[in-house]
PDB file of C-alpha atoms in Angstrom:
ATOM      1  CA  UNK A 446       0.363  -1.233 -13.079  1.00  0.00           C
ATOM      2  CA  UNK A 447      -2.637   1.187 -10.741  1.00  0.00           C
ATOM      3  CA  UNK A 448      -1.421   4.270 -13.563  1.00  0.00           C
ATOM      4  CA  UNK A 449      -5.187   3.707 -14.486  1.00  0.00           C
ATOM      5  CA  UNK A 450      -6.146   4.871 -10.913  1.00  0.00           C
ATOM      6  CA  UNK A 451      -3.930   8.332 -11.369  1.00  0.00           C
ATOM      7  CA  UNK A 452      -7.121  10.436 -12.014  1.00  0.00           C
ATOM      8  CA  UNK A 453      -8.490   9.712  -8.607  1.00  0.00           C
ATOM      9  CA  UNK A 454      -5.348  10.717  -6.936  1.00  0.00           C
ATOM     10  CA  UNK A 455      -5.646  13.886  -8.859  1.00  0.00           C
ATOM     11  CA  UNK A 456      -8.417  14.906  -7.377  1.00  0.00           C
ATOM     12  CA  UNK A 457      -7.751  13.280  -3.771  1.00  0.00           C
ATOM     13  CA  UNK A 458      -4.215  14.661  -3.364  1.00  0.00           C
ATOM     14  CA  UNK A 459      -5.166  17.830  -1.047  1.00  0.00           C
ATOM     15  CA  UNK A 460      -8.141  16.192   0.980  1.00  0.00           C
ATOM     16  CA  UNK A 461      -6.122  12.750   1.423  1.00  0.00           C
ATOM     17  CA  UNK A 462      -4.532  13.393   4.765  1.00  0.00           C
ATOM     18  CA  UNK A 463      -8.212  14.735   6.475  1.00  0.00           C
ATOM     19  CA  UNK A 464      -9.333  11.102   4.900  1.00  0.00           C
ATOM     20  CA  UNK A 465      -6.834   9.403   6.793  1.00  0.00           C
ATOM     21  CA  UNK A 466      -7.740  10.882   9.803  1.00  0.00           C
ATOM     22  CA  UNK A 467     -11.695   9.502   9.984  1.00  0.00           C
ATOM     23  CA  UNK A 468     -13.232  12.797   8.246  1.00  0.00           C
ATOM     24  CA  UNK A 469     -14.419  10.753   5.453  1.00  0.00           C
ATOM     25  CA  UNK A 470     -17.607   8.584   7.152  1.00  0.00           C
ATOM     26  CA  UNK A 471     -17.106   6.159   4.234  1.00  0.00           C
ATOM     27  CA  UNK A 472     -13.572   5.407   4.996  1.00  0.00           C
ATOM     28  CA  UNK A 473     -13.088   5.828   8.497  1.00  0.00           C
ATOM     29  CA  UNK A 474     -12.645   2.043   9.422  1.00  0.00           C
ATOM     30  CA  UNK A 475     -10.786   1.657   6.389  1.00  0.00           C
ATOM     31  CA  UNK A 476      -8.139   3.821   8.042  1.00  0.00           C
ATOM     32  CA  UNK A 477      -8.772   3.117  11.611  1.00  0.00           C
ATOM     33  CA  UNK A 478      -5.869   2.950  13.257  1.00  0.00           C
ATOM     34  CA  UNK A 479      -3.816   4.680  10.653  1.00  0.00           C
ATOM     35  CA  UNK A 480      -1.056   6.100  13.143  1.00  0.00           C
ATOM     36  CA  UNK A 481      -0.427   2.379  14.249  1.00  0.00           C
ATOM     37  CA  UNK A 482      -0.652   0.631  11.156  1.00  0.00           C
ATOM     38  CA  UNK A 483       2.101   3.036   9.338  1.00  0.00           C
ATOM     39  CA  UNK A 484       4.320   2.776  13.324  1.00  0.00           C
ATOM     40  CA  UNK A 485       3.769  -1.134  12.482  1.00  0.00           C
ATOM     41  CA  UNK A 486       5.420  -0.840   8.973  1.00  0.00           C
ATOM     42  CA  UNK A 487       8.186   1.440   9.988  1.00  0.00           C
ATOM     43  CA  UNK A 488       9.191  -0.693  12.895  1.00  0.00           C
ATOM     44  CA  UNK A 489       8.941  -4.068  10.629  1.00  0.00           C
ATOM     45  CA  UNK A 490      12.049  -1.981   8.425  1.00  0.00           C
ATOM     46  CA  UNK A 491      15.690  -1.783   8.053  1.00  0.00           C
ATOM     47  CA  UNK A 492      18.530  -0.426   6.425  1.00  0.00           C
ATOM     48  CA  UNK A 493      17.777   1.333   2.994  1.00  0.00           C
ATOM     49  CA  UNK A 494      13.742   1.735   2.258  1.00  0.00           C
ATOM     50  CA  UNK A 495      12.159   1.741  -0.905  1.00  0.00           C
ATOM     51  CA  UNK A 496       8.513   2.637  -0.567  1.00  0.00           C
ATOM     52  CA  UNK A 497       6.260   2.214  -3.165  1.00  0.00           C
ATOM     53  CA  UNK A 498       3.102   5.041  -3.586  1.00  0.00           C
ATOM     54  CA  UNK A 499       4.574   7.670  -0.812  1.00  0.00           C
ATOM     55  CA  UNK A 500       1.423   9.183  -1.492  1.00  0.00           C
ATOM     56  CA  UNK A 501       1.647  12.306   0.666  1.00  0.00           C
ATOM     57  CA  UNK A 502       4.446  11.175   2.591  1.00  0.00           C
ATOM     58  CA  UNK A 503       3.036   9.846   5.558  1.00  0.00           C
ATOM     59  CA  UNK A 504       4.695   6.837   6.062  1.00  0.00           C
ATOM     60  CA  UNK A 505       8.196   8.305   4.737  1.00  0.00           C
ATOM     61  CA  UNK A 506       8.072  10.370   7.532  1.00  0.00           C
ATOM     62  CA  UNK A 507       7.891   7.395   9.969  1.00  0.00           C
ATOM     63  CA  UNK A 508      10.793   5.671   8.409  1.00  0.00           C
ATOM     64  CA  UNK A 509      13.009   9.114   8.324  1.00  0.00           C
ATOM     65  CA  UNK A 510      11.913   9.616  12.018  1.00  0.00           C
ATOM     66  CA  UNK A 511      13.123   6.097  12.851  1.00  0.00           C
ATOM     67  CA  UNK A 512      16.502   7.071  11.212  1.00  0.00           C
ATOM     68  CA  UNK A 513      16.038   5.094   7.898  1.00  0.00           C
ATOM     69  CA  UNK A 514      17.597   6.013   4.330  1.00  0.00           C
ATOM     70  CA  UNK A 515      14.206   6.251   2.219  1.00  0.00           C
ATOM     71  CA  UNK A 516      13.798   6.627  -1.320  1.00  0.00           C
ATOM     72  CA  UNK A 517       9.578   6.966  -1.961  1.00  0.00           C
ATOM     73  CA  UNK A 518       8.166   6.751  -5.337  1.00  0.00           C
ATOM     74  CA  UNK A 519       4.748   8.111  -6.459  1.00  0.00           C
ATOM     75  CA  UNK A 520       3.547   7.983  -9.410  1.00  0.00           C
ATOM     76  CA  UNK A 521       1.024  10.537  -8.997  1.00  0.00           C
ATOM     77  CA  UNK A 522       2.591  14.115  -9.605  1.00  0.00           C
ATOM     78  CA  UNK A 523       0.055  15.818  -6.901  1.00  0.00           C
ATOM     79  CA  UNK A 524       0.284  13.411  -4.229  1.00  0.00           C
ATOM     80  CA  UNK A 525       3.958  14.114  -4.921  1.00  0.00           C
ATOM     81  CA  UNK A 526       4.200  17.005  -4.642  1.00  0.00           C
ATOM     82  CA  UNK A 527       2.909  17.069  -0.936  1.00  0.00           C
ATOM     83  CA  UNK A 528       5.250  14.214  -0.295  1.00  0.00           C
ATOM     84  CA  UNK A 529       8.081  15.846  -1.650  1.00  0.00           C
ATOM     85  CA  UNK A 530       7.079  19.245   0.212  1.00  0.00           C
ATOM     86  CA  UNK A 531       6.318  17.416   3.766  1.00  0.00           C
ATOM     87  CA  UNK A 532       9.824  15.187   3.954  1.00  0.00           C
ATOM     88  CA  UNK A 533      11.729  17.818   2.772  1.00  0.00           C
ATOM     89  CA  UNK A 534      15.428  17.131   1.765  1.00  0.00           C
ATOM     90  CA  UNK A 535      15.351  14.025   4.175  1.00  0.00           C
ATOM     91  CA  UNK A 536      14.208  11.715   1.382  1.00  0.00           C
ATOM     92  CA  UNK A 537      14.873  10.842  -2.209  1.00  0.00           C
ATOM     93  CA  UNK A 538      11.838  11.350  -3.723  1.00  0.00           C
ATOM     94  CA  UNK A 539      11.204   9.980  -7.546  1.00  0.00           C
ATOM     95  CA  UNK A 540       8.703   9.215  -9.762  1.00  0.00           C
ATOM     96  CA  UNK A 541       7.576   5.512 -10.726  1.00  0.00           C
ATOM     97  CA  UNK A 542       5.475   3.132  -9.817  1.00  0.00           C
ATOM     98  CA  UNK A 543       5.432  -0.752  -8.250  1.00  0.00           C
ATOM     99  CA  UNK A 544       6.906  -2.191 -11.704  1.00  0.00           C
ATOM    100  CA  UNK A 545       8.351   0.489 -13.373  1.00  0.00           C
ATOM    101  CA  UNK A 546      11.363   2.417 -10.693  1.00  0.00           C
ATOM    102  CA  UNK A 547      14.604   3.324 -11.419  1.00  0.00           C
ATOM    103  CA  UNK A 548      16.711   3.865  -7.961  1.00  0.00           C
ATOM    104  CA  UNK A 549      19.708   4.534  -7.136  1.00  0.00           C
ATOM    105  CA  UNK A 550      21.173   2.237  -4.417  1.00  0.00           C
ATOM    106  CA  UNK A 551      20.042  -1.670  -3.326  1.00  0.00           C
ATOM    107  CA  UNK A 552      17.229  -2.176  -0.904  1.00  0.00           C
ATOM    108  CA  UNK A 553      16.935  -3.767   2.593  1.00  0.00           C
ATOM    109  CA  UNK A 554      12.828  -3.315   2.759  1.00  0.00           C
ATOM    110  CA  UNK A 555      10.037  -2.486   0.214  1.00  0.00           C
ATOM    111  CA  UNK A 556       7.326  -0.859   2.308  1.00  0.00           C
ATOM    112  CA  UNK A 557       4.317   0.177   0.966  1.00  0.00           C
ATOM    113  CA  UNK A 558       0.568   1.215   2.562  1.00  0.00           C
ATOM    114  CA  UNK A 559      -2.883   1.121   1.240  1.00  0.00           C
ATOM    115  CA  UNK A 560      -1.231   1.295  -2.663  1.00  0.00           C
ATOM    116  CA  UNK A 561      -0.512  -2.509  -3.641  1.00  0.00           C
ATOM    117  CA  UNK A 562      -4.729  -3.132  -4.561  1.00  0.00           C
ATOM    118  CA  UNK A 563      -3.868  -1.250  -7.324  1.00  0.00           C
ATOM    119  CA  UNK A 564      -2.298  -3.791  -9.395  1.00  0.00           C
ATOM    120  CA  UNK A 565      -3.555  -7.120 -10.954  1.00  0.00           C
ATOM    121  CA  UNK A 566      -2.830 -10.223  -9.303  1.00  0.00           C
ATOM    122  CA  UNK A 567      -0.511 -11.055 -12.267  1.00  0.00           C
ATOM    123  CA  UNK A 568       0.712  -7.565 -11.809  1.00  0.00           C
ATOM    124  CA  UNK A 569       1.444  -8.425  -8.306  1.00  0.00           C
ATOM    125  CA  UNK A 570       3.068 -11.726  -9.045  1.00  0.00           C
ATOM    126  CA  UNK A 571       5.050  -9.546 -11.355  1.00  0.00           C
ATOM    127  CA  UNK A 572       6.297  -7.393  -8.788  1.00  0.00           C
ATOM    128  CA  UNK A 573       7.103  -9.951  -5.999  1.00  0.00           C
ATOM    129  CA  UNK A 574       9.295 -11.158  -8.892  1.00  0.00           C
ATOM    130  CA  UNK A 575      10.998  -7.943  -9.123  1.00  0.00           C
ATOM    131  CA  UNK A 576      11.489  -6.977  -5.539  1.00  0.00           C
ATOM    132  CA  UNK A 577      12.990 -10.755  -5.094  1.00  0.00           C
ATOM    133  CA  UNK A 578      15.697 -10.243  -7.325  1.00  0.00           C
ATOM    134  CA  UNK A 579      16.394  -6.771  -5.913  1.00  0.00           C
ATOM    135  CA  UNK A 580      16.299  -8.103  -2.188  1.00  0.00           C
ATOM    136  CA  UNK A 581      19.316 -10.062  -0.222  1.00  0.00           C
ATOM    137  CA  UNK A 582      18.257 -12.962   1.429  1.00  0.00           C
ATOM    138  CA  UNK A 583      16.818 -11.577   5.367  1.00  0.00           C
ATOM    139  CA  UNK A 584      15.432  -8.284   2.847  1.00  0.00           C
ATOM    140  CA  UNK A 585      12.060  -7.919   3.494  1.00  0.00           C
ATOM    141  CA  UNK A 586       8.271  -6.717   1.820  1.00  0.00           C
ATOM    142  CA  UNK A 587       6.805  -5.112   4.537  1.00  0.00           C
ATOM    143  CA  UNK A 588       3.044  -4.046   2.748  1.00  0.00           C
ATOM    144  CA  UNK A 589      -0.060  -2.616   4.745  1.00  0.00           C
ATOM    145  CA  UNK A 590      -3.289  -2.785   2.474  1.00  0.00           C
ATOM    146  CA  UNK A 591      -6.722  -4.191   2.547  1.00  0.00           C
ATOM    147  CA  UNK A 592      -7.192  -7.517   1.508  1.00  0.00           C
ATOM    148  CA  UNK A 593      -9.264 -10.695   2.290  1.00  0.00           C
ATOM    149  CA  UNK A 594      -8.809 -14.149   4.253  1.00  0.00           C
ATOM    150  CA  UNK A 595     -11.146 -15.049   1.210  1.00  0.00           C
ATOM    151  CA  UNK A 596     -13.414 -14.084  -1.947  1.00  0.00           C
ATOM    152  CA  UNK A 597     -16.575 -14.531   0.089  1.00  0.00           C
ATOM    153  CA  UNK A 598     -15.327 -12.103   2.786  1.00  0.00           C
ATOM    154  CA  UNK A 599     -14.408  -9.477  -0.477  1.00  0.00           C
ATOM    155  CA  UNK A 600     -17.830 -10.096  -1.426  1.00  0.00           C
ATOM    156  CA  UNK A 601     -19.238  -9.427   2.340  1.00  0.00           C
ATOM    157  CA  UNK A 602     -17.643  -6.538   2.618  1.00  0.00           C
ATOM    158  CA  UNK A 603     -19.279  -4.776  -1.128  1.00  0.00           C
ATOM    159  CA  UNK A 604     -22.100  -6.269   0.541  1.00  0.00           C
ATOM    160  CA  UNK A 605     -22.014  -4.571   3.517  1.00  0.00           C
ATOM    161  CA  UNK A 606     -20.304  -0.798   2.259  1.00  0.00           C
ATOM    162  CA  UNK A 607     -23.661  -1.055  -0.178  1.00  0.00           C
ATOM    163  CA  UNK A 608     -26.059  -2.190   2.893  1.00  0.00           C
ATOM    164  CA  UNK A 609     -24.806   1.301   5.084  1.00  0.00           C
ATOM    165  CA  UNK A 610     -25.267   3.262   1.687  1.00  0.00           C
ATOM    166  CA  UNK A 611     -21.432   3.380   1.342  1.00  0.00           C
ATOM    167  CA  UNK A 612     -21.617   3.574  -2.439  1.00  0.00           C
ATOM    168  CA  UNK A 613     -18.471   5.389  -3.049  1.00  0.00           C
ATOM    169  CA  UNK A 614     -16.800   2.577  -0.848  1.00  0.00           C
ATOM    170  CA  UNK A 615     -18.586  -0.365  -2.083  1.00  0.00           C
ATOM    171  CA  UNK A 616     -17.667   1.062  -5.608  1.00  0.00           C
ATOM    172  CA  UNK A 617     -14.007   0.745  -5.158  1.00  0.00           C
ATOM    173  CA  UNK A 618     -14.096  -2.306  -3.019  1.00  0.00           C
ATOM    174  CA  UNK A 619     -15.174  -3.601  -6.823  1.00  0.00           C
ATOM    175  CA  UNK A 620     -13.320  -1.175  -9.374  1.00  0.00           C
ATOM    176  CA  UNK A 621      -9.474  -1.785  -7.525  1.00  0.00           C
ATOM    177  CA  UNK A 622      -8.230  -4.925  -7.149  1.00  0.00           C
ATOM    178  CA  UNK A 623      -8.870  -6.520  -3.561  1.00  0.00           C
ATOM    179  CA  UNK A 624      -7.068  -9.601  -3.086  1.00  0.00           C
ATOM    180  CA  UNK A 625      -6.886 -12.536  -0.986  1.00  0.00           C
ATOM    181  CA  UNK A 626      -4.141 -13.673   1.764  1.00  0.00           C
ATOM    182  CA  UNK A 627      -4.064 -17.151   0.542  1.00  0.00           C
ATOM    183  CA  UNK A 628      -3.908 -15.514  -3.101  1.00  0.00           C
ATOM    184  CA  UNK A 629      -0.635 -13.284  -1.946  1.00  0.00           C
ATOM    185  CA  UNK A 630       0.901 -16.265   0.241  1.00  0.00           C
ATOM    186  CA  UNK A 631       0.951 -18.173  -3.264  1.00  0.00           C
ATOM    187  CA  UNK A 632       2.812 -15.679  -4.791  1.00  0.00           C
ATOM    188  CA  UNK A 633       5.002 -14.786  -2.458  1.00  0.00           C
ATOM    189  CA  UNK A 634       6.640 -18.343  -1.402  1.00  0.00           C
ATOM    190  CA  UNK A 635       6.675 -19.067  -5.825  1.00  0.00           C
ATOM    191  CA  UNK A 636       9.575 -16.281  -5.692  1.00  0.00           C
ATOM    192  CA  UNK A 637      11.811 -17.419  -2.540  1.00  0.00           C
ATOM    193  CA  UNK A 638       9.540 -15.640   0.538  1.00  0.00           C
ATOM    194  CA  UNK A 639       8.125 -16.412   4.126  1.00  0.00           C
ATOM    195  CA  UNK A 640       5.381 -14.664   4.606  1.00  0.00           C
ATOM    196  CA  UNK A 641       2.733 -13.687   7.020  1.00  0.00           C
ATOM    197  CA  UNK A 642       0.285 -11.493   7.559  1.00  0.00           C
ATOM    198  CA  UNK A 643      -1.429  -9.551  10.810  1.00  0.00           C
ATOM    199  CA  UNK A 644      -4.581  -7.815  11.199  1.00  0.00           C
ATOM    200  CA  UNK A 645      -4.765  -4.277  12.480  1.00  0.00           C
ATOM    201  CA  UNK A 646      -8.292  -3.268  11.131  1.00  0.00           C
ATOM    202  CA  UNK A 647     -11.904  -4.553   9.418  1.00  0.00           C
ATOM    203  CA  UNK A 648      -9.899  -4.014   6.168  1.00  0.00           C
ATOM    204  CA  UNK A 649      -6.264  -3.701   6.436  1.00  0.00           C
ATOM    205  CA  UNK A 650      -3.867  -5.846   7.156  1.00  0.00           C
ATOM    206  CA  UNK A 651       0.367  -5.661   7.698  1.00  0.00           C
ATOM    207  CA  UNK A 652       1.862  -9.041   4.972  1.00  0.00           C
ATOM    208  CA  UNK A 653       5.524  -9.304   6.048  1.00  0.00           C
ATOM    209  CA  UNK A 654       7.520 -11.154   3.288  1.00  0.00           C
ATOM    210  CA  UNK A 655      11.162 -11.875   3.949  1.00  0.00           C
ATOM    211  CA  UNK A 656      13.215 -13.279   1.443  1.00  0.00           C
ATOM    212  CA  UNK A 657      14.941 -16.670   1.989  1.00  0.00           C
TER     213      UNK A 657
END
């Protein structure tokens, strides 16, 4: 359920937000874009926001900004912490992950950015099950993450991260668990969802899922 991944976090929690911002050569087109892709999310969302690996509390900050009740989980008691610090009072902040939650109120969006690679694809099929019993019909998954039209364009991209001497890149394009749109557009319309997906990057993209 990406708890395996809470060591990296850990150790990423304080240099995280100078990665977002292109510091990090290895990264940089991974977040390319970063202030539009997270404006993207926050204007795809409505009503009361749960948001799924608040990280730092980037994102949260978007959705409080646009005038949005958030609750943001994190599982990672670091990243929290920052999160926690940076929103302030303005946000109910808890700790959980994209299966395991226990919140307060019902839910008009799950939002979520560069987090959902972290589970299984039976994890993930898991969770859209979840989230579609917790969502009215109109509720919507609004998720910003890298993923892949196909497994050949995964594989191009290790390829490619190994090719410029990437290796800390190419190594999580393979350790974390990259998956496909046609993959995620299987799973979401088994559990009652329309879904589509826009590209803002070489890696991310913005899957909007709204519950029928």
């Amino acid at each position: 359920m990406g708890r395996e991944f809470l060591d990296l976090f850990q150790d990423w929690a304080e240099s995280y937000d100078d990665s977002v911002t292109g510091h990090d050569a290895e990264y940089k087109k991974v977040f390319e874009y970063y202030e539009q892709i997270l404006n993207t999310v926050a204007e795809k969302s409505f009503g009361t926001v749960l948001e799924f690996g608040m990280g730092t509390g980037n994102l949260t900050l978007k959705l409080i900004q646009k005038g949005l009740n958030v609750i943001g989980v994190e599982p990672s008691k670091e990243m929290r912490a920052i999160g926690e610090k940076k929103v302030a009072d303005a946000a109910v902040v808890i700790d959980g992950d994209f299966l395991q939650f226990d919140i307060p109120e019902n839910v008009d969006t799950i939002v979520s950015t560069y987090a959902f690679h972290h589970l299984t694809d039976e994890e993930k099929e898991e969770a859209f099950a979840i989230y579609g019993s917790l969502l009215q019909k109109g509720g919507k998954i609004v998720f910003a993450d890298t993923m892949y039209e196909t497994k050949d364009a995964h594989d191009a991209a290790i390829q490619k991260a190994l090719d410029n001497q990437f290796n800390n890149l190419a190594e999580d394009l393979q350790r974390e668990y990259y998956t496909t749109i046609p993959a995620l557009t299987e799973i979401g319309e088994k559990n009652g969802f329309s879904i589509s997906f826009s590209r803002c990057n070489e890696f991310v993209w913005v899957m909007e899922a709204i519950k029928k």
